Short mmCIF file of C-alpha atoms and ligand atoms in Angstrom, two decimals:
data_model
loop_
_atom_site.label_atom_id
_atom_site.label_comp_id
_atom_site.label_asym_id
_atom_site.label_seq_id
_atom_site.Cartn_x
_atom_site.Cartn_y
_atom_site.Cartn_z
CA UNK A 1 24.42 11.17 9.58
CA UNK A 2 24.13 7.63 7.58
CA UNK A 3 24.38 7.66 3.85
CA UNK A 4 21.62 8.91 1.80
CA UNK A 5 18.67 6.53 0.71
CA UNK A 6 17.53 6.67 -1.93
CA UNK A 7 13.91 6.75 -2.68
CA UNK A 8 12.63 6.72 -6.44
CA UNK A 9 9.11 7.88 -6.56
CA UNK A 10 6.89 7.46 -9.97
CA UNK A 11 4.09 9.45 -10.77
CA UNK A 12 5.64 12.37 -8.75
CA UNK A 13 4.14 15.11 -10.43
CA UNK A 14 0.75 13.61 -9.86
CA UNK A 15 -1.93 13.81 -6.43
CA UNK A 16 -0.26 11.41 -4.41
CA UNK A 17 3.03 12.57 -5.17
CA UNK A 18 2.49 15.91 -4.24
CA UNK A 19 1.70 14.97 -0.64
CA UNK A 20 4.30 12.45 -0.71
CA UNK A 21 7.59 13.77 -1.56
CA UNK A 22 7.72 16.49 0.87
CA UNK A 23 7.26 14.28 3.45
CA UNK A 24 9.74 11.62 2.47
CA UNK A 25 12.09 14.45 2.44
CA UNK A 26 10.97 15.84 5.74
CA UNK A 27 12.05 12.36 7.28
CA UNK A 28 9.32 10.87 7.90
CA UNK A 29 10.24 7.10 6.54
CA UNK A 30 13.98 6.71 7.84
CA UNK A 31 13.87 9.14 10.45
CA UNK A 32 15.70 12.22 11.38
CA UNK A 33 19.33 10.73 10.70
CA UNK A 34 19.20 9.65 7.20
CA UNK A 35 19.17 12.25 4.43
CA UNK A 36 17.24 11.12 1.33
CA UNK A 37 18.03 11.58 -2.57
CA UNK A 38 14.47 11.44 -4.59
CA UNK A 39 14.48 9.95 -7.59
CA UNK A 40 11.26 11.63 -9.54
CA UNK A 41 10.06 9.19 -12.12
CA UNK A 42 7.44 10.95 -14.50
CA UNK A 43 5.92 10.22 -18.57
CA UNK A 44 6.88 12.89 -20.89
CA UNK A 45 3.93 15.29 -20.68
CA UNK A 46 4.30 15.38 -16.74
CA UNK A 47 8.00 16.74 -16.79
CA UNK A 48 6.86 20.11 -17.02
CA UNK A 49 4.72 20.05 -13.64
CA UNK A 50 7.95 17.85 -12.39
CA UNK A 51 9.95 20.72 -12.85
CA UNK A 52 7.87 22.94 -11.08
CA UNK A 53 7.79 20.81 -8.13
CA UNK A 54 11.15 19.93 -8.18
CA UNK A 55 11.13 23.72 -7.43
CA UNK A 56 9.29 23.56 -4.87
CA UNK A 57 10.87 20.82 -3.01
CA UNK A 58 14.37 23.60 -2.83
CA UNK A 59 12.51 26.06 -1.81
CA UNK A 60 11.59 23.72 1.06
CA UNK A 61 15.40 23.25 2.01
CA UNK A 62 14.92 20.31 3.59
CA UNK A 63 17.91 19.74 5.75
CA UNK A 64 17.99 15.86 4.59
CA UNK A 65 17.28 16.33 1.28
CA UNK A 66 20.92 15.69 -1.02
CA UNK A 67 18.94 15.77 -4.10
CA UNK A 68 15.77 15.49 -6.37
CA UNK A 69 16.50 13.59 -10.05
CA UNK A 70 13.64 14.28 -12.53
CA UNK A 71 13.20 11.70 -15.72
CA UNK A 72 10.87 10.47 -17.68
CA UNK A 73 13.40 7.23 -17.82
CA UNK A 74 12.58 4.31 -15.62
CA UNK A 75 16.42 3.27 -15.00
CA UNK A 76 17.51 6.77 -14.25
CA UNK A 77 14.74 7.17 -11.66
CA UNK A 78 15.30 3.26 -10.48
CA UNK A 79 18.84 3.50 -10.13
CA UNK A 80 20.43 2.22 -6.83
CA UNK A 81 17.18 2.60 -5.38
CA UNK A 82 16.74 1.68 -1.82
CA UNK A 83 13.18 2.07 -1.88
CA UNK A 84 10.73 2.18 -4.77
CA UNK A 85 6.81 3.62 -4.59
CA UNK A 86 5.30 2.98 -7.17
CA UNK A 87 2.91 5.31 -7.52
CA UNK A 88 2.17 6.26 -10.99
CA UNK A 89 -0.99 4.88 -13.19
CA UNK A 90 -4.52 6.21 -13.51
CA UNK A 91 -6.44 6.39 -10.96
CA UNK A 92 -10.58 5.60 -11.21
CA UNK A 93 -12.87 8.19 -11.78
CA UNK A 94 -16.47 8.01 -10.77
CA UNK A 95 -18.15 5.02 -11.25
CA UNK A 96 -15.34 3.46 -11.96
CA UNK A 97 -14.26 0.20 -10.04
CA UNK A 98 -10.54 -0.48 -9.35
CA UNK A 99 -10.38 -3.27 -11.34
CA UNK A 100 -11.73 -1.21 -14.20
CA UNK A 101 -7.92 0.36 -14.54
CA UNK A 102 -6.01 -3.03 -14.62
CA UNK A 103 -5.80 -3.42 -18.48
CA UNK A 104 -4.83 0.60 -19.00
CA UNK A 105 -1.99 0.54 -15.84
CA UNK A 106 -1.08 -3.25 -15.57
CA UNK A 107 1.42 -2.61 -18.65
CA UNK A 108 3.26 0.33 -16.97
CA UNK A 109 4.17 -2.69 -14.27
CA UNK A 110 6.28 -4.70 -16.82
CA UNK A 111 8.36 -2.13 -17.78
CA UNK A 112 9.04 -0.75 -14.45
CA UNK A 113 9.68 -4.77 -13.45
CA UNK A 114 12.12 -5.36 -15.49
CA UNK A 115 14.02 -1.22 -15.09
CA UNK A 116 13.79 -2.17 -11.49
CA UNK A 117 15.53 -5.72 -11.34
CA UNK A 118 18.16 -3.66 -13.94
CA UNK A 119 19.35 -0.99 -11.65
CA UNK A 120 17.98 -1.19 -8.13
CA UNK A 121 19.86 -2.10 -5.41
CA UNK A 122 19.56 -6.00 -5.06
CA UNK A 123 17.52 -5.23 -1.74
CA UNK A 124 15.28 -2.40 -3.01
CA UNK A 125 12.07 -2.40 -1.22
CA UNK A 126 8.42 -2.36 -4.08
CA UNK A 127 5.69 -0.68 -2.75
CA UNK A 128 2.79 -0.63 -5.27
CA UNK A 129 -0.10 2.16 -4.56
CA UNK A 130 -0.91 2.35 -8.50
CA UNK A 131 -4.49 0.86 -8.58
CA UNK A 132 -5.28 -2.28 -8.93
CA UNK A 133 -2.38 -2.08 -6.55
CA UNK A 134 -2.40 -5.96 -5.23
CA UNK A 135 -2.15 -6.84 -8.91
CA UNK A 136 0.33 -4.51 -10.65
CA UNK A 137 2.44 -5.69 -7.63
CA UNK A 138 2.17 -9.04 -9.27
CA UNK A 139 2.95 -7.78 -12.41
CA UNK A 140 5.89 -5.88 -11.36
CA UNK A 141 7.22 -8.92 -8.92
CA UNK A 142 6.73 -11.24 -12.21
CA UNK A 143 9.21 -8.72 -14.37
CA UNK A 144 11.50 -8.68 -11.92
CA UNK A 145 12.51 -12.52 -11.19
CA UNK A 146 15.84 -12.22 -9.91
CA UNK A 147 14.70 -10.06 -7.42
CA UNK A 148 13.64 -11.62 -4.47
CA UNK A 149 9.70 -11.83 -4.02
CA UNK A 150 9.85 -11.02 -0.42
CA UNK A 151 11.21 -7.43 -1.86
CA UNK A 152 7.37 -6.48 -2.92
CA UNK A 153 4.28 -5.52 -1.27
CA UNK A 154 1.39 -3.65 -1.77
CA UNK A 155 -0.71 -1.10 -0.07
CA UNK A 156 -3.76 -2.15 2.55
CA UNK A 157 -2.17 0.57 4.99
CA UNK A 158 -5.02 3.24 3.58
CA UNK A 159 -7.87 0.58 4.46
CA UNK A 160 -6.15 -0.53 7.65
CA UNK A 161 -5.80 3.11 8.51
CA UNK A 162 -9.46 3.78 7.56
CA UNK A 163 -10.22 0.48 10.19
CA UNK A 164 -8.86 1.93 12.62
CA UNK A 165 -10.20 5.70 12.40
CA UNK A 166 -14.11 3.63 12.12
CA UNK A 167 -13.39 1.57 15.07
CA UNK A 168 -12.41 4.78 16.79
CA UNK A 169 -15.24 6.99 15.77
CA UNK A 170 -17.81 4.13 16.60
CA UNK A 171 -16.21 3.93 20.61
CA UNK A 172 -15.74 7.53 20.80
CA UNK A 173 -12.02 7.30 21.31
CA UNK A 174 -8.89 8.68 20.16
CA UNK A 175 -7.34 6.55 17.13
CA UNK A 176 -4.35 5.68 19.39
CA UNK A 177 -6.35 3.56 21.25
CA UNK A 178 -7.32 1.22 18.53
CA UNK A 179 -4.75 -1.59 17.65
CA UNK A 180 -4.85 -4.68 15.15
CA UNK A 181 -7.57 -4.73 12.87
CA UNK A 182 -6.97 -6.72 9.78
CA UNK A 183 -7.49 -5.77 6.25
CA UNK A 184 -7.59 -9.59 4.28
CA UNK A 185 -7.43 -9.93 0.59
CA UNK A 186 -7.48 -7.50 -2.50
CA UNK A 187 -7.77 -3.37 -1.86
CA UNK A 188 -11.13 -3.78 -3.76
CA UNK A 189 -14.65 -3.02 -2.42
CA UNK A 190 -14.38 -7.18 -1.61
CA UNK A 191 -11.25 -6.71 0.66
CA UNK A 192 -12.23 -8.35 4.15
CA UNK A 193 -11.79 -5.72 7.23
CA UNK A 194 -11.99 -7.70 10.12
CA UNK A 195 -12.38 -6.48 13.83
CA UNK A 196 -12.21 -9.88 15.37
CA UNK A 197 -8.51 -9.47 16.64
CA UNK A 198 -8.52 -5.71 16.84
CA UNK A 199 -8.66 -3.81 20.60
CA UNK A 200 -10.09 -0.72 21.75
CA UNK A 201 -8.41 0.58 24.97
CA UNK A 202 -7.16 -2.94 25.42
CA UNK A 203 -10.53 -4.79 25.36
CA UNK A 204 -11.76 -6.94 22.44
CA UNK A 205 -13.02 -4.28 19.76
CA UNK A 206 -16.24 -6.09 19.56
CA UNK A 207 -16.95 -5.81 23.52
CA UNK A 208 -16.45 -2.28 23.85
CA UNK A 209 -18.18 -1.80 20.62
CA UNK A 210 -21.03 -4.87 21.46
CA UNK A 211 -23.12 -3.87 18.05
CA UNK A 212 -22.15 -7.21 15.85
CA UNK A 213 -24.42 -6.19 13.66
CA UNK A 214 -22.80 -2.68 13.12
CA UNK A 215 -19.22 -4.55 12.76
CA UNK A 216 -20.72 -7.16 10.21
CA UNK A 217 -22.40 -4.64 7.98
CA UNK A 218 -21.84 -0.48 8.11
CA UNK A 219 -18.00 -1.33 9.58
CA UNK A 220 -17.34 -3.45 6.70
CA UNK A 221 -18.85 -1.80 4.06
CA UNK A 222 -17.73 1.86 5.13
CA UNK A 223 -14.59 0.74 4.93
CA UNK A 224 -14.48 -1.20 1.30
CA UNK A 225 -16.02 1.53 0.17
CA UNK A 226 -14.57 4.43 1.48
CA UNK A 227 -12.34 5.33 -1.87
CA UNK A 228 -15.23 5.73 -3.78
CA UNK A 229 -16.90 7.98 -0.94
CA UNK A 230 -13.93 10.00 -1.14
CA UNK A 231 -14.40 10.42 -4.94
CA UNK A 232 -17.61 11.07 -5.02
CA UNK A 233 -17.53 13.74 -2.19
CA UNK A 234 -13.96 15.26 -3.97
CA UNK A 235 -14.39 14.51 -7.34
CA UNK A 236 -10.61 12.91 -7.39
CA UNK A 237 -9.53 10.07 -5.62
CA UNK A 238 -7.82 9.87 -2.16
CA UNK A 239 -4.04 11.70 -2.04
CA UNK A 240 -3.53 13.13 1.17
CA UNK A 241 -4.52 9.90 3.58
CA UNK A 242 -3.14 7.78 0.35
CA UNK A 243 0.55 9.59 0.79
CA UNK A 244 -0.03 9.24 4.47
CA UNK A 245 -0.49 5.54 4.37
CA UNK A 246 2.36 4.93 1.80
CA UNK A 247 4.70 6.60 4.35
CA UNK A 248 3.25 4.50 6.83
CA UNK A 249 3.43 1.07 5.29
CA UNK A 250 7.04 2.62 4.27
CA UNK A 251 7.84 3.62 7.96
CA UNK A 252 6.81 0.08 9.19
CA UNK A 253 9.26 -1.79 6.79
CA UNK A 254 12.12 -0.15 7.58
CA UNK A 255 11.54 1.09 11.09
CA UNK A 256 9.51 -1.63 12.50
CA UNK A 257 5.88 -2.16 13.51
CA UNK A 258 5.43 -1.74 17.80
CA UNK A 259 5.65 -4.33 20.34
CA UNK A 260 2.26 -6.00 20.22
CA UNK A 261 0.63 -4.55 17.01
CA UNK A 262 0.55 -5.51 13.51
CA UNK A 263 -0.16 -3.78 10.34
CA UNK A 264 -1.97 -4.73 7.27
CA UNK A 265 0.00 -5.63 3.97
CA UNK A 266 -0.55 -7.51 0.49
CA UNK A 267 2.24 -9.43 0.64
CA UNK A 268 3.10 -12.38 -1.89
CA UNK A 269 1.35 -15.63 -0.41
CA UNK A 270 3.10 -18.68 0.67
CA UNK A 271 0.18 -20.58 1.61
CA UNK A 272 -0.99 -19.01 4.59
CA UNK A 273 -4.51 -19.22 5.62
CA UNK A 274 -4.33 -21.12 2.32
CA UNK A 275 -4.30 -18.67 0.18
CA UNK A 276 -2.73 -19.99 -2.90
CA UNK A 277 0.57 -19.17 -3.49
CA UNK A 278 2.08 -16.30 -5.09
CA UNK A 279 -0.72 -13.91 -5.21
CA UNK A 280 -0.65 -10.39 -3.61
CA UNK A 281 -2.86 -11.10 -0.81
CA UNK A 282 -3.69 -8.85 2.34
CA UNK A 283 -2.53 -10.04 5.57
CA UNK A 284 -1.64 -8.93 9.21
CA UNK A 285 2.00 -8.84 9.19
CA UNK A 286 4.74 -7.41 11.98
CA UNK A 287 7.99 -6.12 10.85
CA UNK A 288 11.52 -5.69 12.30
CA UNK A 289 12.40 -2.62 11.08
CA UNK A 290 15.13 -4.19 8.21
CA UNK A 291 13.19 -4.16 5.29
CA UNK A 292 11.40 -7.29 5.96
CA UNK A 293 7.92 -8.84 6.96
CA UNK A 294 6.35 -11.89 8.91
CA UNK A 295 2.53 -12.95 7.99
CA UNK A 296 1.10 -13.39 11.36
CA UNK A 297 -0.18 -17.29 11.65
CA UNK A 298 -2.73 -19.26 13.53
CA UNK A 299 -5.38 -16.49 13.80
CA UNK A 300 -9.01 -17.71 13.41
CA UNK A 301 -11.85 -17.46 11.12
CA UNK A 302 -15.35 -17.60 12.07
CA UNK A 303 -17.64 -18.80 9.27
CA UNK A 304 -18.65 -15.40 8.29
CA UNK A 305 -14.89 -14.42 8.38
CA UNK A 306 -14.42 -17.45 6.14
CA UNK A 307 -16.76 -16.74 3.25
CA UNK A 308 -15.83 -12.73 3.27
CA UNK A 309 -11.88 -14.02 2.87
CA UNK A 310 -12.83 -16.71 0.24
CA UNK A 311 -14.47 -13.94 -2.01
CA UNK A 312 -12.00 -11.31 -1.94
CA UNK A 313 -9.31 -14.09 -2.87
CA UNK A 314 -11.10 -15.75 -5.47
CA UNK A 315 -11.11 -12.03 -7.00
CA UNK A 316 -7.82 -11.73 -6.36
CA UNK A 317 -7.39 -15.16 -8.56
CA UNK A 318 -9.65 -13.88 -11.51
CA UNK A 319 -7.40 -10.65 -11.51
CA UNK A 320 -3.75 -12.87 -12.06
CA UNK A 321 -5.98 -14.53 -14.93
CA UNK A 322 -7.19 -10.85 -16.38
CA UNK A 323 -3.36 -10.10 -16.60
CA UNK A 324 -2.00 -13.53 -17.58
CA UNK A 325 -0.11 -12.89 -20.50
CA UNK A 326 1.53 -9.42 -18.33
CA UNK A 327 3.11 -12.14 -16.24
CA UNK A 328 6.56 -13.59 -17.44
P1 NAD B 1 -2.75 11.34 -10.52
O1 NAD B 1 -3.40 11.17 -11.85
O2 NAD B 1 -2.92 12.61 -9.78
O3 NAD B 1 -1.19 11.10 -10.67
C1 NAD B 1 -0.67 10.00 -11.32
C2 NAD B 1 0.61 10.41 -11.96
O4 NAD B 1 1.19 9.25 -12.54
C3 NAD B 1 0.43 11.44 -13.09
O5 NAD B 1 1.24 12.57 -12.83
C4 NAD B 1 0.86 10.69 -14.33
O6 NAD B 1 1.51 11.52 -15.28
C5 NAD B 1 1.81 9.66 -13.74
N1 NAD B 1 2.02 8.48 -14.56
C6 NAD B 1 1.15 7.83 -15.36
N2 NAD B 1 1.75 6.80 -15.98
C7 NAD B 1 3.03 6.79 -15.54
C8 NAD B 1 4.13 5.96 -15.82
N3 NAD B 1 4.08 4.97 -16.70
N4 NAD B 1 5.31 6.24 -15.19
C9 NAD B 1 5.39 7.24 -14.31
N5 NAD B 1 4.37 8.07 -14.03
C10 NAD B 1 3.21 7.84 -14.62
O7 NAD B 1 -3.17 10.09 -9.63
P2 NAD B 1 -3.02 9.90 -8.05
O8 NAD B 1 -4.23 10.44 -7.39
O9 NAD B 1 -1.69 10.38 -7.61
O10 NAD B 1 -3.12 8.30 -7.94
C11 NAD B 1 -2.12 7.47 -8.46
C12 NAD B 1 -2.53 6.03 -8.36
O11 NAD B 1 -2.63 5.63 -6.98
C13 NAD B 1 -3.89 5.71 -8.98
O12 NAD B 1 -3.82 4.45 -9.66
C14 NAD B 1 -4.80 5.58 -7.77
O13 NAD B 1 -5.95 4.80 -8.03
C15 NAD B 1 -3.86 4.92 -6.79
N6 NAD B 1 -4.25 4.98 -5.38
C16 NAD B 1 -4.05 3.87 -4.62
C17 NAD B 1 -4.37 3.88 -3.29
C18 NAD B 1 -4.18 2.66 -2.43
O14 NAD B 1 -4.67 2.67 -1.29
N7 NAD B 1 -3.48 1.63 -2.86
C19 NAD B 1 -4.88 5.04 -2.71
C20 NAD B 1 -5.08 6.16 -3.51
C21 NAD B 1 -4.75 6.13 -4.86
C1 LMR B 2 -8.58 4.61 -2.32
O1 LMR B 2 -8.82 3.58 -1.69
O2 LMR B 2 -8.90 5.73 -1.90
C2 LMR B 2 -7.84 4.52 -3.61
O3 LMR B 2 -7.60 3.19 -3.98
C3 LMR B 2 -8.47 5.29 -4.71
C4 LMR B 2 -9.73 4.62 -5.21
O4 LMR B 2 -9.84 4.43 -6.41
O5 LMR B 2 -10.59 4.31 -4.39
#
């Protein structure tokens, strides 16, 4: 057995959190060999329900599980942390846009910035699933200066995951036979899923699938849309798939993404597929398994691939500008 890791988790007594702690203790991000330590991050109101599933996580007895801190104070729950999801914020209700949210939850981002670049480990890992997450991932990343940008990412997994359960449904095959799809840009209803690079059984998506039209309309606009599908049908926002992805963006940092495939990311841009730099774009990225990430290059647009990826950045600009004065 390894030392513990430890994982803080904020908003833990909320949706996502409920799915997502027992899982992170369960294993499921660094594997059957590395107990965990959670570190439950909550506001004050919350600690109640915090309690309660603080609870429930012993009567789990999880055999990795050394521990489960509860506070409602950012450098407690930051402290030493190996791994941070940042979870917590309000999600949209219905007909409610993501961006809708950025002036309400964009604030909680400074704070936990600057707690973060306090009392994490130098090489704690930022993953922001708070919505608007590509931006509050800016925010956050801005608060934190001394710690290295590289450290932060945001989550596309849900849409990339949502890609690839589409692309599956529309060939009639398992999930496990999709690979590489690409979700470009902002986790918005402008975000850019692209099939051009993705394979079905091996084969070029769009051969086995050979319905362009299907891939450049329903595809796309299934998945952009699919959150607010979700709350419409549930009448609260995506948890279970959202934990699920979080684990899996999680999983893919510090385990590794396979041989051959890539995963989806917002990552902070350094000019690829000139995007300007240092917003939280989308991209295809492969990882080694130590924490870090590689934006996969030289991959081509077609015009209509083009204009969808200008739109979803230029949103993606007018967002940093929304939250300009959040940004040290
Ligand atoms: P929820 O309301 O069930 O839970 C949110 C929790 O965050 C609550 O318990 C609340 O008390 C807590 N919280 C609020 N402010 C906090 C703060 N400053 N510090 C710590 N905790 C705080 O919501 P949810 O369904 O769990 O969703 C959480 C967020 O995740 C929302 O913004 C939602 O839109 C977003 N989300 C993102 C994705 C994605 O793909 N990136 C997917 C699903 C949901
Ligand atoms: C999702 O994609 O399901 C989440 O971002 C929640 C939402 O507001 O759509």
């Amino acid at each position: 057995m390894s030392e513990p890791k430890r994982v803080a988790v904020t908003g833990a007594a909320g949706q996502i959190g409920y799915s997502l702690l027992p899982r992170i203790a369960a294993g499921e991000i660094f594997g059957p060999e590395t107990p965990v330590i959670l570190q439950c991050l909550e506001i004050p109101p919350a600690l109640g329900a915090l309690k309660g599933v603080a609870m429930e996580m012993d009567d789990c007895a999880f055999p990795l599980l050394r521990g489960v801190v509860c506070t409602d104070d950012p450098k407690e729950a930051f402290k030493d942390a190996d791994l941070a999801l940042l979870v917590g914020s309000k999600p949209r209700g219905k007909g409610m846009e993501r961006a809708d949210l950025i002036r309400e939850n964009g604030p909680i981002f400074v704070s936990q910035g600057q707690a973060l670049q306090a009392v994490a480990k130098s090489d704690v890992r930022v993953v922001v699933v708070g919505n608007p997450c590509n931006t509050n991932c800016l925010i956050a990343m801005h608060n934190a200066p001394e710690l290295p940008k590289r450290n932060f990412s945001a989550m596309t997994q849900l849409d990339h995951n949502r890609a690839l359960a589409q692309l599956a449904g529309r060939a009639k095959v398992h999930s496990s036979h999709v690979r590489n799809p690409i979700i470009w840009g902002n986790h918005s209803n402008t975000q850019f899923p692209d099939w051009n690079f993705a394979t079905i059984g091996g084969k070029p998506a769009q051969e086995v699938i050979g319905d362009v039209e299907w891939l450049r309309g329903d595809f796309i606009s299934t998945v952009q849309e699919r959150g607010k599908a979700i709350i419409e049908a549930r009448g609260l926002s995506s948890a279970m798939s959202a934990a699920n992805a979080a684990l899996d963006h999680a999983r893919c940092l510090f385990k590794g993404t396979p041989e051959g495939s890539w995963t989806s990311m917002a990552v902070c841009s350094d000019g690829s597929y000139g995007v300007p730099e240092g917003i939280m774009c989308s991209f295809p990225v492969t990882c080694r398994g130590d924490g870090s990430y590689e934006i996969v290059q030289d991959l081509k647009f077609d015009d209509f691939g083009k204009a969808k990826f200008e739109i979803t950045v230029n949103e993606l600009l007018g967002e940093r500008e929304t939250v300009a004065d959040l940004l040290k």
